[in-house]
Short mmCIF file of C-alpha atoms in Angstrom, two decimals:
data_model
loop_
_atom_site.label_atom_id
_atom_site.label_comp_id
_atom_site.label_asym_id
_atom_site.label_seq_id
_atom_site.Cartn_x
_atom_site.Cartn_y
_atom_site.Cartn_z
CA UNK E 1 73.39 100.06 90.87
CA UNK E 2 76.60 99.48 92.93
CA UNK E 3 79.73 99.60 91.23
CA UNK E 4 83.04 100.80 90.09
CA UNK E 5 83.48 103.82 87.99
CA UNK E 6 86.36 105.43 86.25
CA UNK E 7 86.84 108.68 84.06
CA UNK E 8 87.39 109.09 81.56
CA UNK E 9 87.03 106.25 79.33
CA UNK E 10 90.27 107.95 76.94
CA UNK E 11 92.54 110.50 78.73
CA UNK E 12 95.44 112.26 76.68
CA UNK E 13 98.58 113.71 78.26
CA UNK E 14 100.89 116.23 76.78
CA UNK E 15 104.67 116.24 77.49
CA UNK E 16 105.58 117.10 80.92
CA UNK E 17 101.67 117.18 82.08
CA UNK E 18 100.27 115.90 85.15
CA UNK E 19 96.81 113.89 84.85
CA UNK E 20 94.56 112.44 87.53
CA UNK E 21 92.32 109.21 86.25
CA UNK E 22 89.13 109.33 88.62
CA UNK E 23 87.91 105.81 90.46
CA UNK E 24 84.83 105.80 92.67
CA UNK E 25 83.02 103.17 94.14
CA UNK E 26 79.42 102.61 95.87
CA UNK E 27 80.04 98.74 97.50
CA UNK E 28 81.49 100.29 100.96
CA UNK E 29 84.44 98.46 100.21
CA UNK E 30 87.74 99.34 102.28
CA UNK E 31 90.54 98.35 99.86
CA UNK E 32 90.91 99.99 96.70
CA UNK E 33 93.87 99.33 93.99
CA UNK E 34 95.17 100.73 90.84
CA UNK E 35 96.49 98.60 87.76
CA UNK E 36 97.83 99.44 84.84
CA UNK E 37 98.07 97.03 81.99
CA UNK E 38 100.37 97.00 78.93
CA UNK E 39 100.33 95.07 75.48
CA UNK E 40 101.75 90.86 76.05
CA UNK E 41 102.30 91.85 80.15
CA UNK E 42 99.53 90.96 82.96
CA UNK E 43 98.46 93.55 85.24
CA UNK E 44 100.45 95.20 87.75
CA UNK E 45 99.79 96.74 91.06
CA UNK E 46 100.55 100.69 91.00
CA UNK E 47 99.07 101.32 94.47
CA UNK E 48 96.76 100.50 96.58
CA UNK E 49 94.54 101.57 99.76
CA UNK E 50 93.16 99.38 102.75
CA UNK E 51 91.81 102.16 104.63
CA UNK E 52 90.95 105.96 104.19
CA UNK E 53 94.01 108.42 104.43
CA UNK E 54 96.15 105.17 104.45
CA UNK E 55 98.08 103.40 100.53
CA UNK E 56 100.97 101.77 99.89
CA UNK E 57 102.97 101.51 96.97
CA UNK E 58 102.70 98.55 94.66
CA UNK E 59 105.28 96.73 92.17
CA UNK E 60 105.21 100.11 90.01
CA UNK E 61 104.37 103.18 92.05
CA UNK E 62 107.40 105.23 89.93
CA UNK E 63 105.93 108.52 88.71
CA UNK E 64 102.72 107.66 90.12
CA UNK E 65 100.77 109.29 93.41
CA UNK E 66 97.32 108.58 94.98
CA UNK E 67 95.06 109.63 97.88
CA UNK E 68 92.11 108.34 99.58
CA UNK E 69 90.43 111.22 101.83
CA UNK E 70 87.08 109.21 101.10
CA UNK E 71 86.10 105.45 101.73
CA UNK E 72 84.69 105.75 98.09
CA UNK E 73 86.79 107.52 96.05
CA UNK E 74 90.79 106.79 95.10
CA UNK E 75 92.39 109.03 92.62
CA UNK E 76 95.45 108.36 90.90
CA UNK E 77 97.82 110.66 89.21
CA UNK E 78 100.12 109.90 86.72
CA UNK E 79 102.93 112.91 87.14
CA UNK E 80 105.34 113.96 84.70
CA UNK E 81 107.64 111.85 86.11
CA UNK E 82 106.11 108.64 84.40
CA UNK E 83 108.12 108.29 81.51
CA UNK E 84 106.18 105.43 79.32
CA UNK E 85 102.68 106.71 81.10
CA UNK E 86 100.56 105.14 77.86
CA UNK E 87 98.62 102.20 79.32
CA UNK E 88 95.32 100.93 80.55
CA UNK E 89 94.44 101.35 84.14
CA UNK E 90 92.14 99.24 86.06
CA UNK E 91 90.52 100.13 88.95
CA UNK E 92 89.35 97.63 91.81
CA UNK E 93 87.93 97.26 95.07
CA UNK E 94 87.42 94.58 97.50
CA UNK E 95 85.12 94.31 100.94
CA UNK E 96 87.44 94.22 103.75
CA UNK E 97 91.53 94.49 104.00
CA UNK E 98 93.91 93.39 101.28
CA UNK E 99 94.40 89.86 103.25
CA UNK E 100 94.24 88.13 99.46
CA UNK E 101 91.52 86.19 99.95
CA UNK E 102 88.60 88.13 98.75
CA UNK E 103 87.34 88.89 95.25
CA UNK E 104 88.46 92.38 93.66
CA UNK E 105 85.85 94.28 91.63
CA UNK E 106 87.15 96.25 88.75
CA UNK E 107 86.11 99.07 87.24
CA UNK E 108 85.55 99.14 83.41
CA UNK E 109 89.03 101.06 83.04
CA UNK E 110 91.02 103.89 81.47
CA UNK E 111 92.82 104.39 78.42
CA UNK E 112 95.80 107.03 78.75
CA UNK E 113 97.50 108.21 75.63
CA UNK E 114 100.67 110.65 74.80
CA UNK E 115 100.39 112.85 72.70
CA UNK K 1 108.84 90.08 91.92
CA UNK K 2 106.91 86.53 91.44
CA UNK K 3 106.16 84.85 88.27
CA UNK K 4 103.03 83.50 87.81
CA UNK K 5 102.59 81.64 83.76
CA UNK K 6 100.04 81.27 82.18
CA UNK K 7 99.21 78.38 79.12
CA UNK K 8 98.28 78.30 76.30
CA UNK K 9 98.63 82.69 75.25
CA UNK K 10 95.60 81.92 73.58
CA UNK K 11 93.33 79.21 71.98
CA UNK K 12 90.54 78.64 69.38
CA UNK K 13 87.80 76.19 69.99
CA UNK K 14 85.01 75.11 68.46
CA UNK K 15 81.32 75.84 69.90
CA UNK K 16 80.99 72.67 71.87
CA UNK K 17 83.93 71.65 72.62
CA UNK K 18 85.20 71.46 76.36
CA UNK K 19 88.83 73.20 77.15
CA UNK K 20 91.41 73.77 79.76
CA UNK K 21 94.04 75.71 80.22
CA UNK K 22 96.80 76.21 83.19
CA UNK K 23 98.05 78.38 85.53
CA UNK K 24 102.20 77.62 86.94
CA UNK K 25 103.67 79.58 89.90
CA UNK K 26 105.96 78.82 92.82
CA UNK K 27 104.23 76.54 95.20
CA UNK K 28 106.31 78.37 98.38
CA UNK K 29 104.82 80.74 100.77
CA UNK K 30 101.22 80.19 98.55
CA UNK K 31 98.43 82.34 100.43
CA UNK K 32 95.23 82.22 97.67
CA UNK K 33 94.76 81.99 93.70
CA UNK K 34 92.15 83.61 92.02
CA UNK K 35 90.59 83.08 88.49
CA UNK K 36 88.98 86.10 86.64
CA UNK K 37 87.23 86.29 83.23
CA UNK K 38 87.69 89.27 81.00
CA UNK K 39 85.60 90.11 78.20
CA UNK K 40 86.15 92.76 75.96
CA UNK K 41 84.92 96.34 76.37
CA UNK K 42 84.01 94.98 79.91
CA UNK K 43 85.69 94.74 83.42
CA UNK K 44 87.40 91.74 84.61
CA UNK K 45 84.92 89.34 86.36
CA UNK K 46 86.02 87.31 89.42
CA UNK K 47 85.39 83.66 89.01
CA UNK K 48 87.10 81.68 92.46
CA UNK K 49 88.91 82.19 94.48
CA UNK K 50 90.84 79.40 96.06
CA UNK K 51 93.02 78.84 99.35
CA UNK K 52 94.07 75.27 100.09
CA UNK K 53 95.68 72.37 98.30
CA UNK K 54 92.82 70.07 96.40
CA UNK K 55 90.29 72.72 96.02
CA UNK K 56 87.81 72.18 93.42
CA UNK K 57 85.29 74.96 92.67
CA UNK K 58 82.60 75.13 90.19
CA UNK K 59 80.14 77.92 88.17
CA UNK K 60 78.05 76.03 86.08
CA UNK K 61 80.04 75.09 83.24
CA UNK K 62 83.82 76.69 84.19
CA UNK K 63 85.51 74.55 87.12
CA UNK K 64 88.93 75.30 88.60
CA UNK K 65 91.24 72.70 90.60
CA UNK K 66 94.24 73.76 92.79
CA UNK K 67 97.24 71.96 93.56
CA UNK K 68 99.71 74.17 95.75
CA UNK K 69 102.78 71.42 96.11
CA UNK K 70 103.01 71.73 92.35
CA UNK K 71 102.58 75.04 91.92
CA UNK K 72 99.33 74.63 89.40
CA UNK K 73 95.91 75.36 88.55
CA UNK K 74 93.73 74.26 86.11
CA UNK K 75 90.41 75.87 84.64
CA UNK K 76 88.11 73.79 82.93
CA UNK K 77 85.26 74.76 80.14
CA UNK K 78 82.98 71.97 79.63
CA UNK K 79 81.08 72.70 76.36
CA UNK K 80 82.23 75.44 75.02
CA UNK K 81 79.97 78.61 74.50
CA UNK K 82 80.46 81.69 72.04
CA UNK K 83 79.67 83.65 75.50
CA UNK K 84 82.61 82.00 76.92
CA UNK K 85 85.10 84.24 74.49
CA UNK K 86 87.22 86.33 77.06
CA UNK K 87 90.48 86.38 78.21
CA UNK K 88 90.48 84.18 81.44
CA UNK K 89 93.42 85.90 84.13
CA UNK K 90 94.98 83.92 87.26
CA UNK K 91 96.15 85.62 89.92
CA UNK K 92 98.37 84.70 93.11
CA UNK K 93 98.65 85.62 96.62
CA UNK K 94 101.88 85.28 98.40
CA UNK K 95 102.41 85.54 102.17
CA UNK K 96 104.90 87.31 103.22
CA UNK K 97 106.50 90.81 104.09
CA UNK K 98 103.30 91.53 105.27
CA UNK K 99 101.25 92.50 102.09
CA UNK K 100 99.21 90.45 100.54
CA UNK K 101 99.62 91.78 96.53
CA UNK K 102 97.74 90.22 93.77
CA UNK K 103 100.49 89.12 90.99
CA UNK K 104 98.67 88.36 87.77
CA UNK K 105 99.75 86.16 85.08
CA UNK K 106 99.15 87.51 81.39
CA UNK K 107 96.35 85.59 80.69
CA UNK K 108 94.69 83.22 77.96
CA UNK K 109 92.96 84.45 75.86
CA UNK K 110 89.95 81.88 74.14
CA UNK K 111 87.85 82.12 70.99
CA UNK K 112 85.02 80.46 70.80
CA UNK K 113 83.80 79.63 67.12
CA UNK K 114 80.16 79.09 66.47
#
């Protein structure tokens, strides 16, 4: 089956811990992203990737950091620099570049928690 | 950062009934609009995608028109389904600085009653 995967489903952070939320994908798709989403707010772009070894930072990248060594695989860590780092984060890929005009494919998400 | 509005925040329908609801955002520098449906406990689902002014796109019962000299989009349900119970999320494109970011509104959220 192609598709998006992320892990965990639930992730807890302690005070002043770094955690890395996993996203992989099968479709051979270039582009990869990371959302987060927070209660009454739509989702916004943390980063995202339109080739290997190459991101940018998106409308939130603030305590965040990601790589993308592989086509299939686009990690993103939430340091302990992210303050309010209790959210749900989306994953998604898409076929080609970022141009805007092609569907994303999301991944079925993570939920990070403080403890 | 752009603002893209969604309305209604959410609505309650009955089984049968058809429904639309809107999508608002500046009409400069528009590149593309995209619809996705999100149910719960699943991943967002991409329903159209949509480029130029006058589009009209259809999936069986869910259409979507586009205006871009307005600055709206509408998504239509024509006989409401207890499958069709998601949150429905627009999405816009702007040209421009040279990225080509996905800004998502916060979404509408339906509830379909049998």
């Amino acid at each position: 089956d192609g598709g998006i995967t992320q892990s965990p489903k639930y992730l807890f952070r302690k005070e002043g811990q770094n955690v890395t939320l996993s996203c992989e994908q099968n479709l051979n798709h270039d582009a990869m992203y990371w959302y987060r989403q927070d209660p009454g707010q739509g989702l916004r772009l943390i980063y995202y990737s339109q080739i290997v070894n190459d991101f940018q930072k998106g409308d939130i990248a603030e305590g965040y950091s990601v790589s993308r060594e592989k086509k299939e695989s686009f990690p993103l860590t939430v340091t302990s620099a992210q303050k309010n780092p209790t959210a749900f984060y989306l994953c998604a890929s898409s076929p080609g570049l970022a141009t805007g005009g092609e569907t994303q494919y999301f991944g079925p998400g993570t939920r990070l928690l403080v403890l | 950062i752009l603002n893209v509005e969604q309305s209604p925040q959410s609505l309650h329908v009955q089984e049968g009934d058809s429904t639309n609801f809107t999508c608002s955002f500046p009409s400069s520098n528009f590149y593309a609009l995209h619809w996705y449906r999100w149910e719960t406990a699943k991943s967002p689902e991409a329903l159209f995608v949509m480029t130029l002014n006058g589009d009209e796109k259809k999936k069986g019962r869910i259409s979507a028109t586009l205006n871009t000299k307005e600055g709206y989009s509408y998504l239509y349900i024509k006989g409401s389904q207890p499958e069709d119970s998601a949150t429905y999320l627009c999405a816009l494109i702007y040209s421009g600085a040279g990225s080509y970011q996905l800004t998502f509104g916060k979404g509408t959220k339906l509830s379909v009653i049998p």
